[in-house]
Short mmCIF file of C-alpha atoms in Angstrom, two decimals:
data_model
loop_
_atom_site.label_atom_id
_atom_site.label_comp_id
_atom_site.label_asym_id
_atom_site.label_seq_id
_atom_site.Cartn_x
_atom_site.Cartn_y
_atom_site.Cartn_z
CA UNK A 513 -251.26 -23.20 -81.13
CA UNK A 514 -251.21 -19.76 -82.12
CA UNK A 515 -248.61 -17.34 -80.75
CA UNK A 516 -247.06 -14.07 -81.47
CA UNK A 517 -244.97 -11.28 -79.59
CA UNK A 518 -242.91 -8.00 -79.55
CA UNK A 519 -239.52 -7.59 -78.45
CA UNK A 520 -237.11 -4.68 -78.85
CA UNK A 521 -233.02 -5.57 -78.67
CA UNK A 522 -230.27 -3.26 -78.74
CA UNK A 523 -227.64 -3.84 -82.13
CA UNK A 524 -225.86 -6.15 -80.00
CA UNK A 525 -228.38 -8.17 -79.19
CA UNK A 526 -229.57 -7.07 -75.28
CA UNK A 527 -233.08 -7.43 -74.53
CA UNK A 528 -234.42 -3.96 -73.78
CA UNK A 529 -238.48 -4.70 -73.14
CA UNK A 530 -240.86 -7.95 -74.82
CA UNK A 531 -244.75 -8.50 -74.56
CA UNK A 532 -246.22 -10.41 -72.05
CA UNK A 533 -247.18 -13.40 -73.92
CA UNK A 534 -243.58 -13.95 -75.08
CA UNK A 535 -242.57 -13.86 -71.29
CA UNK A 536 -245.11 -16.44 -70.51
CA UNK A 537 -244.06 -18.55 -73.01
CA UNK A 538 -240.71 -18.71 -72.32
CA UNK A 539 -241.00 -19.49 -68.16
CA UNK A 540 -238.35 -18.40 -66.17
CA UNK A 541 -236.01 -16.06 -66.47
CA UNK A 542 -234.92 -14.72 -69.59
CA UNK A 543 -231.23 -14.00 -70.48
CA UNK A 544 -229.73 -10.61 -71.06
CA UNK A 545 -229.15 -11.15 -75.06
CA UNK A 546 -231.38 -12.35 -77.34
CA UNK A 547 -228.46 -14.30 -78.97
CA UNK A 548 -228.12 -16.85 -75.94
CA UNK A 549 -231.57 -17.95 -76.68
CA UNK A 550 -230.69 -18.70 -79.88
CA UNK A 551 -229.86 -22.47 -80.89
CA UNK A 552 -227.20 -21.90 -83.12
CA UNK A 553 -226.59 -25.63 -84.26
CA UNK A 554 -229.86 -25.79 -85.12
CA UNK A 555 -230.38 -22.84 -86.55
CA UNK A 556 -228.99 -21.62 -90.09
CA UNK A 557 -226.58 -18.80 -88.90
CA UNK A 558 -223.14 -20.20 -87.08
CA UNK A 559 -223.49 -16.25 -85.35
CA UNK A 560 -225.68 -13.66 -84.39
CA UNK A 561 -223.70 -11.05 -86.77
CA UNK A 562 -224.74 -13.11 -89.69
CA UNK A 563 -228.29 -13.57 -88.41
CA UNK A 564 -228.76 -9.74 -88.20
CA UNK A 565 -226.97 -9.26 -91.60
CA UNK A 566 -229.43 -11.55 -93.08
CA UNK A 567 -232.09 -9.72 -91.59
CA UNK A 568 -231.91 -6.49 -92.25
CA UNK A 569 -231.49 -7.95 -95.91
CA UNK A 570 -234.43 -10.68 -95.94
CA UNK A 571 -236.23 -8.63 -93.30
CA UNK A 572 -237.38 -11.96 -91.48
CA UNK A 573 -235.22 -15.31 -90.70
CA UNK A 574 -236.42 -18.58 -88.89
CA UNK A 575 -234.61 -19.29 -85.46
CA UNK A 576 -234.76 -21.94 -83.32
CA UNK A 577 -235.18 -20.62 -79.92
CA UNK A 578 -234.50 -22.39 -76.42
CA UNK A 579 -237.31 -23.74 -74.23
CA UNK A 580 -235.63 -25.31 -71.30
CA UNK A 581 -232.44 -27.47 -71.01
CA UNK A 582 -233.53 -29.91 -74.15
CA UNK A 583 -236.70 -28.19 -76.41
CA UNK A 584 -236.40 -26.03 -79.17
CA UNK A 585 -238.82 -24.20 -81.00
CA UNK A 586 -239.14 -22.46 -84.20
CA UNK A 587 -240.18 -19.29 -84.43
CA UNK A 588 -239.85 -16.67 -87.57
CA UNK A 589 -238.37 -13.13 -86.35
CA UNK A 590 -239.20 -10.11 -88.57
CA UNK A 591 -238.24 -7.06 -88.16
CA UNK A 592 -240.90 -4.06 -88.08
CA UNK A 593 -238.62 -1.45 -86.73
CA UNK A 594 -235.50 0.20 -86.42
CA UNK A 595 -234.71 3.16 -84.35
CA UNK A 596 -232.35 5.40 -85.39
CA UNK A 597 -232.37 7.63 -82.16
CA UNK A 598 -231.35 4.64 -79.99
CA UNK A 599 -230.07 2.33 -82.47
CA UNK A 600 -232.85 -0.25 -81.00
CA UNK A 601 -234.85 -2.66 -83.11
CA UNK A 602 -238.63 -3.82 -82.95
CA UNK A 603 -238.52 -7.59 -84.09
CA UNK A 604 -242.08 -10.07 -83.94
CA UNK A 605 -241.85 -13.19 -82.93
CA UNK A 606 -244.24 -16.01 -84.59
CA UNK A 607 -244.08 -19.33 -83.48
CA UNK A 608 -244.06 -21.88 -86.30
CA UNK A 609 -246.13 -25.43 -85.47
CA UNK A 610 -244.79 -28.24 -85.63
CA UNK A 611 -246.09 -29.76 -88.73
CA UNK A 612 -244.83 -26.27 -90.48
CA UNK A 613 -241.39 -26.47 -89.25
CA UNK A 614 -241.06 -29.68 -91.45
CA UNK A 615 -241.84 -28.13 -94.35
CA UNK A 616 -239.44 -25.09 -93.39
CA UNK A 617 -236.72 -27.34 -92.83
CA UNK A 618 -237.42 -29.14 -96.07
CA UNK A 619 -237.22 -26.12 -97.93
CA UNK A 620 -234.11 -24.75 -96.35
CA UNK A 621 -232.48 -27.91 -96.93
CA UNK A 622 -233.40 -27.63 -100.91
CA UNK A 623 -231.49 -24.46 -100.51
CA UNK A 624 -228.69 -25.40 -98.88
CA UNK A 625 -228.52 -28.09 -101.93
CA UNK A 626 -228.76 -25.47 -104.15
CA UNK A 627 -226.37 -23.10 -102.46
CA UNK A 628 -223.83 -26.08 -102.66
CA UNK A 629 -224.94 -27.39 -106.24
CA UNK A 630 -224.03 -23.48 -107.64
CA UNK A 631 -221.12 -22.91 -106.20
CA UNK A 632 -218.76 -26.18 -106.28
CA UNK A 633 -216.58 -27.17 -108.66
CA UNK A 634 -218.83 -29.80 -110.10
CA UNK A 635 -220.64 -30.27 -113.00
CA UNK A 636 -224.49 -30.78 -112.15
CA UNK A 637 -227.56 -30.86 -114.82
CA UNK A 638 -230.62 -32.21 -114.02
CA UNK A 639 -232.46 -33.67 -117.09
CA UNK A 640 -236.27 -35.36 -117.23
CA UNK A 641 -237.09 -38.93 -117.88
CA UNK A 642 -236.39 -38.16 -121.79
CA UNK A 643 -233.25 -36.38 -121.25
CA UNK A 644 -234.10 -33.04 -121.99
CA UNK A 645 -232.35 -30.58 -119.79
CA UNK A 646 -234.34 -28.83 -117.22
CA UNK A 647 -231.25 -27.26 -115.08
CA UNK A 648 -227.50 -26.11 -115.27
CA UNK A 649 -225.23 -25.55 -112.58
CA UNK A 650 -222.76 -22.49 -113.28
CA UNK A 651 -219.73 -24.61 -113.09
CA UNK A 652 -221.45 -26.88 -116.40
CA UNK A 653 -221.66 -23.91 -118.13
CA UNK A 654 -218.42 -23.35 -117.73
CA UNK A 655 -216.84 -26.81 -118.76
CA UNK A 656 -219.09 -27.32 -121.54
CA UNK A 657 -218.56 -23.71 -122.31
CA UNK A 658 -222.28 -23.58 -122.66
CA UNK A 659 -225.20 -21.15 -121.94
CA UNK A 660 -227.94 -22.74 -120.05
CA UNK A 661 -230.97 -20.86 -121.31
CA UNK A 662 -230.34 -21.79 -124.67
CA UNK A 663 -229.97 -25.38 -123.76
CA UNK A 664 -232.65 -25.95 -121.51
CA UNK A 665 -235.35 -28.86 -123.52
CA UNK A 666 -232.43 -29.85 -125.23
CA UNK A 667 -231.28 -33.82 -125.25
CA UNK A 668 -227.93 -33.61 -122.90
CA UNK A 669 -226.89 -36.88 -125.17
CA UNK A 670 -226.82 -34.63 -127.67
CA UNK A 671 -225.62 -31.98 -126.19
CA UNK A 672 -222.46 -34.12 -124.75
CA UNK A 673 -221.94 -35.72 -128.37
CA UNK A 674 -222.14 -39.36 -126.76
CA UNK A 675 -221.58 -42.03 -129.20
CA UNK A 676 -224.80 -44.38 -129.96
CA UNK A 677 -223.00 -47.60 -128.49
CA UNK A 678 -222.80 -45.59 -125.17
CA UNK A 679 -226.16 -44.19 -124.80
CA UNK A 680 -227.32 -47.78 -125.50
CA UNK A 681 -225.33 -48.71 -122.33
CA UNK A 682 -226.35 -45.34 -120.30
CA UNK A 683 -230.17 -46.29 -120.75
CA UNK A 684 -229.83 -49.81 -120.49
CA UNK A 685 -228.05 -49.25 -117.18
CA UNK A 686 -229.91 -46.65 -115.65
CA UNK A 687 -233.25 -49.14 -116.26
CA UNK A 688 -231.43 -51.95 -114.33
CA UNK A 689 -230.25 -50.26 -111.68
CA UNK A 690 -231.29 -47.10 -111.18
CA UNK A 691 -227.54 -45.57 -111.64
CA UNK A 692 -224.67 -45.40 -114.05
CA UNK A 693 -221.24 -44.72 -112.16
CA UNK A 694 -217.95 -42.97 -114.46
CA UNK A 695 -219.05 -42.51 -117.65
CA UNK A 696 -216.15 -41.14 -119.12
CA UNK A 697 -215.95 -39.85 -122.91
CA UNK A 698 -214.59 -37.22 -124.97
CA UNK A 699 -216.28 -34.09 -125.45
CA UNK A 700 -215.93 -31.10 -127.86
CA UNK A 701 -216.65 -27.68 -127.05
CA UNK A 702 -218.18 -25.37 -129.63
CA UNK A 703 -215.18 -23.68 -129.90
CA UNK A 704 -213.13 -26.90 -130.93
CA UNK A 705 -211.76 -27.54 -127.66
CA UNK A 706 -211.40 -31.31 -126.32
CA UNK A 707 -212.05 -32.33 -122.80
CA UNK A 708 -212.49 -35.40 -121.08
CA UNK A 709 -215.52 -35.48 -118.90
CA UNK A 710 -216.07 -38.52 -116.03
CA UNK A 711 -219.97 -38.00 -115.21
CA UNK A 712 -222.04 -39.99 -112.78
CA UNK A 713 -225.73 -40.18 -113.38
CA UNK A 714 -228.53 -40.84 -110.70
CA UNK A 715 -232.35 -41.91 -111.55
CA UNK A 716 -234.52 -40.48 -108.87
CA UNK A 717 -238.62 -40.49 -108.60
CA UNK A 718 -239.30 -36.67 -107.73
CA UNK A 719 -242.53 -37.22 -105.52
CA UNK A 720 -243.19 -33.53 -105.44
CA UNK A 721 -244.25 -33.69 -109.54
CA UNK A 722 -244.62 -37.35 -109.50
CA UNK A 723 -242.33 -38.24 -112.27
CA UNK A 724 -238.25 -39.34 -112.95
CA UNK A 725 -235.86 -37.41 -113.64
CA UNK A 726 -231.94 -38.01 -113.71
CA UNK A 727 -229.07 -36.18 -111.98
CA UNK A 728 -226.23 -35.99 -114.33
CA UNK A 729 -222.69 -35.43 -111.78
CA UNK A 730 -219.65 -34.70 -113.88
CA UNK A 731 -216.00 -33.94 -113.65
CA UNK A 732 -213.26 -32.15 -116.33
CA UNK A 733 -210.66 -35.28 -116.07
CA UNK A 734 -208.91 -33.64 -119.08
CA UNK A 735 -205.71 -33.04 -116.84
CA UNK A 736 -205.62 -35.98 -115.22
CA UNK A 737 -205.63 -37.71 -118.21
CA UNK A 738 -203.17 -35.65 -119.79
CA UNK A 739 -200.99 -36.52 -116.92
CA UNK A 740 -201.58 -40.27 -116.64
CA UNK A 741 -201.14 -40.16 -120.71
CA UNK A 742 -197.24 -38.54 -119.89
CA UNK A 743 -196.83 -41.20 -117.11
CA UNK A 744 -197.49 -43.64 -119.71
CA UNK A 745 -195.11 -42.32 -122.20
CA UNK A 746 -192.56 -42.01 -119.24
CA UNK A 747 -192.82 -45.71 -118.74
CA UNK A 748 -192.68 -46.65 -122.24
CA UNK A 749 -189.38 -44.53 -122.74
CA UNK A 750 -187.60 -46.03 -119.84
CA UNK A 751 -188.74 -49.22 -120.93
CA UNK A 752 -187.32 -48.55 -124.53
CA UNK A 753 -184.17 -46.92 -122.55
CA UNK A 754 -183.20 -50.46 -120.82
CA UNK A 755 -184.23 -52.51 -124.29
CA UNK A 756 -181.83 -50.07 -126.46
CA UNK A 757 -179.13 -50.48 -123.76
CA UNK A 758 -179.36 -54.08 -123.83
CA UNK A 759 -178.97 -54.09 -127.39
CA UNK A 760 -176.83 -51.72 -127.50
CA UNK A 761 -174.61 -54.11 -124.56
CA UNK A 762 -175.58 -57.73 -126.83
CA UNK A 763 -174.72 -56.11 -130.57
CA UNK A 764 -172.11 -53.77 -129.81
CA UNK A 765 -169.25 -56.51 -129.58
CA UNK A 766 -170.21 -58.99 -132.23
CA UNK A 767 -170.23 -55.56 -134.62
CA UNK A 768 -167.17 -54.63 -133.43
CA UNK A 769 -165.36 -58.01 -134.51
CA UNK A 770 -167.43 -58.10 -138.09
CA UNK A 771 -166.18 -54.94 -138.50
CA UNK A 772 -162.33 -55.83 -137.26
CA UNK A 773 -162.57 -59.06 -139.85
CA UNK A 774 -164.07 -57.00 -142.76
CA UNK A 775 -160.66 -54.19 -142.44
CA UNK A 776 -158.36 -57.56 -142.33
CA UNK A 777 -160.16 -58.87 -145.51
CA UNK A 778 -160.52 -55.64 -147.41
CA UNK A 779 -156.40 -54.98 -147.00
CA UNK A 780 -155.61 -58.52 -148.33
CA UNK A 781 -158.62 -59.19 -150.89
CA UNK A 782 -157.54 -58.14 -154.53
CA UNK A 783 -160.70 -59.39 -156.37
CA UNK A 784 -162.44 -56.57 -157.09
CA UNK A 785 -166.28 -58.16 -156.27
CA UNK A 786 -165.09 -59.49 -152.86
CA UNK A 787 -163.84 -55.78 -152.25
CA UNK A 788 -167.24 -54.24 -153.24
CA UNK A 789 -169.29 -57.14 -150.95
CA UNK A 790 -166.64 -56.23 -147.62
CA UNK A 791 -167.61 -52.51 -148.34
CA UNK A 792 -171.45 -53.10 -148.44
CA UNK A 793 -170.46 -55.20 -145.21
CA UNK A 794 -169.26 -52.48 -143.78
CA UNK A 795 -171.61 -49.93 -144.48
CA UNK A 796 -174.35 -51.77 -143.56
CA UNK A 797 -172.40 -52.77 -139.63
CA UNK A 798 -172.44 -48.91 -139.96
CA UNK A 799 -175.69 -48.58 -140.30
CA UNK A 800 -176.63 -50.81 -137.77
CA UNK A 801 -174.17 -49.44 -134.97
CA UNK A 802 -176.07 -45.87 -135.88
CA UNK A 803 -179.03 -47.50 -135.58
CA UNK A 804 -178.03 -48.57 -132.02
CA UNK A 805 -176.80 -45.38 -130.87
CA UNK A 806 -180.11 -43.68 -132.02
CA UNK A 807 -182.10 -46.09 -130.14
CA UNK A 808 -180.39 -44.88 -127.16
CA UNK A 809 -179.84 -41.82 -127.29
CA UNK A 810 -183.82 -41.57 -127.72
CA UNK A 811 -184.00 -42.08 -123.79
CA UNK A 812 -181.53 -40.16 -122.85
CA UNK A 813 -181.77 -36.20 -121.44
CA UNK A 814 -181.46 -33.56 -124.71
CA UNK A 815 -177.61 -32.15 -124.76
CA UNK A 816 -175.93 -29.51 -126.06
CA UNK A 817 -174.80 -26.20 -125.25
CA UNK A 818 -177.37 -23.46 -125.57
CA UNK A 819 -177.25 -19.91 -127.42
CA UNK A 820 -178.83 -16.63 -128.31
CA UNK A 821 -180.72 -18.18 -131.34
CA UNK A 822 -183.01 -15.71 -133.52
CA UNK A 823 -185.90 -18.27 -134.71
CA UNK A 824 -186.67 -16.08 -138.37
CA UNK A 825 -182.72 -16.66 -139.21
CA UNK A 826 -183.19 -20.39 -138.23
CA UNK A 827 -185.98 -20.79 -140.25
CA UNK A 828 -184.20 -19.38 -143.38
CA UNK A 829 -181.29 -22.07 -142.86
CA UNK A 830 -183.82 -25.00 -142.39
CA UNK A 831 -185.98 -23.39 -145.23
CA UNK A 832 -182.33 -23.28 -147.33
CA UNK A 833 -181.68 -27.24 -145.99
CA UNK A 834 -185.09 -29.02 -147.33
CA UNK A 835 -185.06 -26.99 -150.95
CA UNK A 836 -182.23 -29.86 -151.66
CA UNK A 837 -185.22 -32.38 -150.76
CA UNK A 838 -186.79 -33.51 -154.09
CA UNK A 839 -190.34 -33.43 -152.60
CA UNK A 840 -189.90 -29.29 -152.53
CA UNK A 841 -188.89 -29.39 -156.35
CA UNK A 842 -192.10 -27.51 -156.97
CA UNK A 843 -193.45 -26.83 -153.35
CA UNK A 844 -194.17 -23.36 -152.53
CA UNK A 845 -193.10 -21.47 -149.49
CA UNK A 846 -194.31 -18.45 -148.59
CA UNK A 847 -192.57 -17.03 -145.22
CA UNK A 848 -194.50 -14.55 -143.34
CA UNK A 849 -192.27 -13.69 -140.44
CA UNK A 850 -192.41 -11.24 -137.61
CA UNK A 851 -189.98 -8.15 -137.96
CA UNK A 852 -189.53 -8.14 -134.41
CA UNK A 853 -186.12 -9.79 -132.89
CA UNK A 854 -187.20 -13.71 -131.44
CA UNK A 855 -184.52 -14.16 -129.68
CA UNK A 856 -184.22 -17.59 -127.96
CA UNK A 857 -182.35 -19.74 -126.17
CA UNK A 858 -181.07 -23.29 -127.60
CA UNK A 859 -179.18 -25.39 -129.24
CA UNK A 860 -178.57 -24.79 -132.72
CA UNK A 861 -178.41 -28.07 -134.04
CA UNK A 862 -181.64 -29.10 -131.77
CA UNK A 863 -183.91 -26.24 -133.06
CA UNK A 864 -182.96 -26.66 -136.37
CA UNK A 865 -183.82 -30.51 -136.43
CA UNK A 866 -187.24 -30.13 -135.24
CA UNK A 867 -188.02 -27.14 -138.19
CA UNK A 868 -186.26 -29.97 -140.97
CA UNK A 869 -188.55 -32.73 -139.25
CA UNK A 870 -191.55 -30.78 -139.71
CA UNK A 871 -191.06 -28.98 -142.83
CA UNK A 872 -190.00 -32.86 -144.47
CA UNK A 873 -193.46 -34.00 -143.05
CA UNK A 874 -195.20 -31.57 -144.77
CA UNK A 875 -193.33 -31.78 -148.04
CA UNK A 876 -194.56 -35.73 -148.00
CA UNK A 877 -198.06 -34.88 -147.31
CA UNK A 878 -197.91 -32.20 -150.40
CA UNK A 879 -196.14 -34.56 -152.79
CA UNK A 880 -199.25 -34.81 -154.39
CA UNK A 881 -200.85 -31.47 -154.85
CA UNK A 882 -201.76 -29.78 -157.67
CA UNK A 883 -200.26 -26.44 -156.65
CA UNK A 884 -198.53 -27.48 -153.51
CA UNK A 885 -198.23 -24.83 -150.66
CA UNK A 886 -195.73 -24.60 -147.43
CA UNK A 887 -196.78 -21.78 -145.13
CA UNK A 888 -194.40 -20.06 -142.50
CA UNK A 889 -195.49 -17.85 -139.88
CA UNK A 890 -194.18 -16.19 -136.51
CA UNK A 891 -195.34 -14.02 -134.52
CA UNK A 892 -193.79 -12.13 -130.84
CA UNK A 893 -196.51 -11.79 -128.31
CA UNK A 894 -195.61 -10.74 -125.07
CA UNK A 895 -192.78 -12.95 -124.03
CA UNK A 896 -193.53 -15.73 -126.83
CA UNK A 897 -192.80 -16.22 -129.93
CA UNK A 898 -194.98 -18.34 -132.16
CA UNK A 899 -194.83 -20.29 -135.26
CA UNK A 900 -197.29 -21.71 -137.17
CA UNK A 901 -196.37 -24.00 -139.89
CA UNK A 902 -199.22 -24.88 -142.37
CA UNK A 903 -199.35 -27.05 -145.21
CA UNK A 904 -202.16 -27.65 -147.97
CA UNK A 905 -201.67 -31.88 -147.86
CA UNK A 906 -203.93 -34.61 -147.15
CA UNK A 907 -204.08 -34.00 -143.40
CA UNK A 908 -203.70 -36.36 -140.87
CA UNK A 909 -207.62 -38.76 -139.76
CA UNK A 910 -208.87 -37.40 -136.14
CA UNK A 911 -208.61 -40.63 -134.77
CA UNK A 912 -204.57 -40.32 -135.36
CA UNK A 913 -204.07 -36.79 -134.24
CA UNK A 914 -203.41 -37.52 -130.11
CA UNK A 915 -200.89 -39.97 -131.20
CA UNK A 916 -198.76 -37.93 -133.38
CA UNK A 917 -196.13 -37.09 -130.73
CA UNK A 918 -195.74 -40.80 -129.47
CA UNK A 919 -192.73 -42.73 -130.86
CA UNK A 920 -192.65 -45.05 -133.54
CA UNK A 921 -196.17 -43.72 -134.36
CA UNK A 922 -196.51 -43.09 -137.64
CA UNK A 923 -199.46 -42.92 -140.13
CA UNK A 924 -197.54 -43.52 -143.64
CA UNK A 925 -197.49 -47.01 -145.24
CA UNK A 926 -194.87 -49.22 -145.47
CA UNK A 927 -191.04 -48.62 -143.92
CA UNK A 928 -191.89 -44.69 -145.63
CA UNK A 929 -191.14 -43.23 -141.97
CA UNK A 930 -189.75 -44.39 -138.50
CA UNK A 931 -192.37 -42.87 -136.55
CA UNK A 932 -189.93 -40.86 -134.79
CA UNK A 933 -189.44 -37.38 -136.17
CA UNK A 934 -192.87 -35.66 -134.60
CA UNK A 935 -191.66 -37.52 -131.22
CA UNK A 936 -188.02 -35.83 -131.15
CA UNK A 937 -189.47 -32.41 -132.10
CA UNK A 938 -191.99 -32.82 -129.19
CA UNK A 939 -189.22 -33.85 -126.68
CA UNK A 940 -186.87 -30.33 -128.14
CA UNK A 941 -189.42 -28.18 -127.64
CA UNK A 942 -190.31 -29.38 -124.59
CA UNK A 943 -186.87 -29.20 -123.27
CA UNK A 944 -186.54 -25.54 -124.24
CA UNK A 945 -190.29 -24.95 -121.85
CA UNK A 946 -192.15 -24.40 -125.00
CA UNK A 947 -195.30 -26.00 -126.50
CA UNK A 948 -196.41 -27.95 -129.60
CA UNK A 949 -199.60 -28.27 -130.98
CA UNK A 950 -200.82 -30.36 -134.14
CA UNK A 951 -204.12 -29.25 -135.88
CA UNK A 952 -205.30 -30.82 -139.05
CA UNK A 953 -208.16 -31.87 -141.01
CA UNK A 954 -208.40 -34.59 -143.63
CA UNK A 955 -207.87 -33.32 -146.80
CA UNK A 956 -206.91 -30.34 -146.31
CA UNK A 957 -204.06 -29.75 -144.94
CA UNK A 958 -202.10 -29.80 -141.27
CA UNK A 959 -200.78 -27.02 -138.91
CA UNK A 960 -198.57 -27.10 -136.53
CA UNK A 961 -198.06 -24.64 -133.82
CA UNK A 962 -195.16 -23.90 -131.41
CA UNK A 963 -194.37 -21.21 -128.55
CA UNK A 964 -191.16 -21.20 -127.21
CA UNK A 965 -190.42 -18.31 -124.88
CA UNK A 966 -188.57 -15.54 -126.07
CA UNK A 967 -185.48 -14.03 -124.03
CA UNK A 968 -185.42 -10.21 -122.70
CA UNK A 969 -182.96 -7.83 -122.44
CA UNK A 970 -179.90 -7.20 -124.72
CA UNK A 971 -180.41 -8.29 -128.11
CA UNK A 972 -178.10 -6.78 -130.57
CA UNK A 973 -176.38 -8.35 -132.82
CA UNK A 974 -179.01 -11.46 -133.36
CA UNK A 975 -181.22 -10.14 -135.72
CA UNK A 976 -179.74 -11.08 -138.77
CA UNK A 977 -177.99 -14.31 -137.55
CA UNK A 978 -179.33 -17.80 -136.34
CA UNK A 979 -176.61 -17.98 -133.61
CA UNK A 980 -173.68 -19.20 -135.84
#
């Protein structure tokens, strides 16, 4: 069945006059608006302001008209004219057969999938049977920080950097059963950036070309695994907290009675080798009540009282404090600081520990240079400050670098370090709502990088002084 007809409407929608055949077609009597013989569930517009947006745009849409209490058929609508005397408009009507309006609906519904595909916040790339990329939703483009055109052909396992044992798996997988569900693995932008990336991959037969292709479904997971990475390190602290406090609760009073029984011995001993053994007694009780006081004061909240502290001064006196330190005996620094007051606010003692923790790291990884090199930078932008401390050492492997900041990590042999200095310096700056960042290469060399914000307002009198 063949069937056309004319209709003119009014802007809102009234029926002002319609051909004969479209009467006939529709028995009975017509209502006032064209919109109220419009199935709107049915049809792709939720109103009729959108459907005549859309067509004075597209200048033709498909509508599913009413044909009684339950039919509905499709017709297209163009429109042929508009009147700008009367504000009227000339639309056609063409009804669509039935075996058309399947195909109709089958290609709006491929672009309602695109519609949705290019505008969520979901990775989507579709690849062929070989893995070569043949599409790239915006939102892939921008995690990967890619540009599709010059990927397209390209193998995505390349492309994501997955490691041979897992593409083994993917393909081995996706032959068995069709799917692979939360891949997860560690990608690198070109730029140097690490995210993790949770994808989901689907094997489909597309019938229209007659051949596979996969649908690749991904997720940036890089701050929920930043987050379930701090929960972790919460737990292990609090753990740590109630171990130190038991040992702290077990040790403290047999120490305390060594030590009461060493001061009674050492006031009635006269032999001079007993005396020296009491004192290496009670040193080393000493040393292990420290010890126990450190452990618990590592899960405890950061104290002391905070000040106007002006970081360039600080880093003189901690620059001062390590030249004593025989690994800087030939090390040298070179201090490239900001002119500009960097006024912040903190402890004294606090700031200044994390600068001696991280200068002393990088004296030990430049103890064996040729022409060793400590580099010192700050810099004031908008309201940071930032300081870069370089080195020219043996770096630190990539495998190591996201465990630098946990405690009792450490990467140097033997009882050469606790494991602990990196971790304090990341709980100061913390504390104080800054940042710090580790970059470093193997062989040659390590950076780190802290922000710390900087304080406004009245600064005098801290530019030449650390606070003290």
């Amino acid at each position: 069945m063949t069937l056309s007809g004319k209709m003119n409407i009014s802007r809102e929608g009234r029926i002002l006059s319609l051909s004969d055949d479209i009467r006939d077609y529709f028995s009975g009597k017509l209502p006032v608006f064209f919109q109220t013989l419009v199935d709107w569930k049915k049809s792709p517009f939720r109103n009729w302001d959108e459907c005549l947006m859309d067509l004075f745009r597209e200048g033709s849409v498909y509508l599913f008209l009413k044909k009684g209490k339950t039919n509905r058929v499709l017709f297209l609508v163009s429109l042929k004219a508009k009147s700008e005397k009367n504000g009227s408009l000339g639309l056609l009507l063409e009804y669509i057969p039935h075996e058309r309006q399947l195909e109709i609906e089958l290609r709006q519904q491929k672009r309602y999938n695109h519609e949705i595909i290019s505008t969520a916040n979901i990775m989507f790339i579709r690849t062929d049977a070989r893995y070569r990329i043949k599409d790239m939703n915006p939102w892939a483009e921008k995690v990967l920080d890619l540009r599709k055109q010059e990927r397209l052909d390209q193998n995505i396992l390349d492309v994501l950097q997955l490691k041979a044992s897992d593409r083994r798996e993917l393909r081995n997988t996706l032959k068995e059963k069709g799917r692979y569900q939360e891949l997860e693995m560690l990608y690198r932008t070109p730029k140097g950036e690490e995210r993790w990336l949770l994808w989901n991959v689907k094997l489909l037969v597309d019938f229209q070309y007659g051949q596979s292709v996969l649908l690749f479904f991904g997720h940036d997971i890089t701050e929920r695994c930043r987050l379930e990475k701090q929960m972790a390190q919460s737990e292990k602290l609090s753990a740590l907290g109630q171990l130190a406090a038991g040992i702290a609760h077990d040790v403290s009073k047999p120490m305390v009675s060594i030590s009461s029984l060493v001061q009674m011995l050492e006031a009635q001993v006269r032999d001079e080798y007993v005396e020296n053994a009491l004192k290496m007694i009670s040193r080393q009780v000493e040393y292990l009540s420290k010890t126990v006081r450190q452990l618990v004061d590592l899960s405890r909240p950061l104290q002391g009282e905070r000040e106007i502290i002006n970081v360039n001064a600080l880093i003189h006196d901690a620059v001062r404090i390590v030249r004593f330190d025989s690994t800087f005996k030939d090390v040298r620094i070179v201090e490239e600081l900001t002119r500009d007051p960097a006024p912040v606010s903190s402890a004294y003692d606090q700031l200044l520990q994390v600068f001696i923790n991280i200068f002393l790291n990088a004296g030990f990884a430049i103890r064996q240079c040729e022409t060793p090199v400590l580099r010192i930078k700050t810099a004031v932008r908008g309201d940071q400050i930032t300081i870069e401390i370089s080195d020219n050492g043996e770096g630190i492997p990539r495998k190591y670098l996201e465990r630098v900041f946990e405690p009792f990590f450490t990467t140097r042999s033997g009882n050469q370090g606790t494991g602990l200095g990196l971790w304090v310096c990341h709980h100061i700056v913390t504390a104080l709502d800054g940042k710090i960042h580790l970059e470093s290469e193997e062989g040659r060399g390590t950076t780190v990088k802290i922000k710390l914000p900087v304080l406004k307002g009245d600064i005098r009198g801290i530019q030449n002084s650390a606070g003290r």
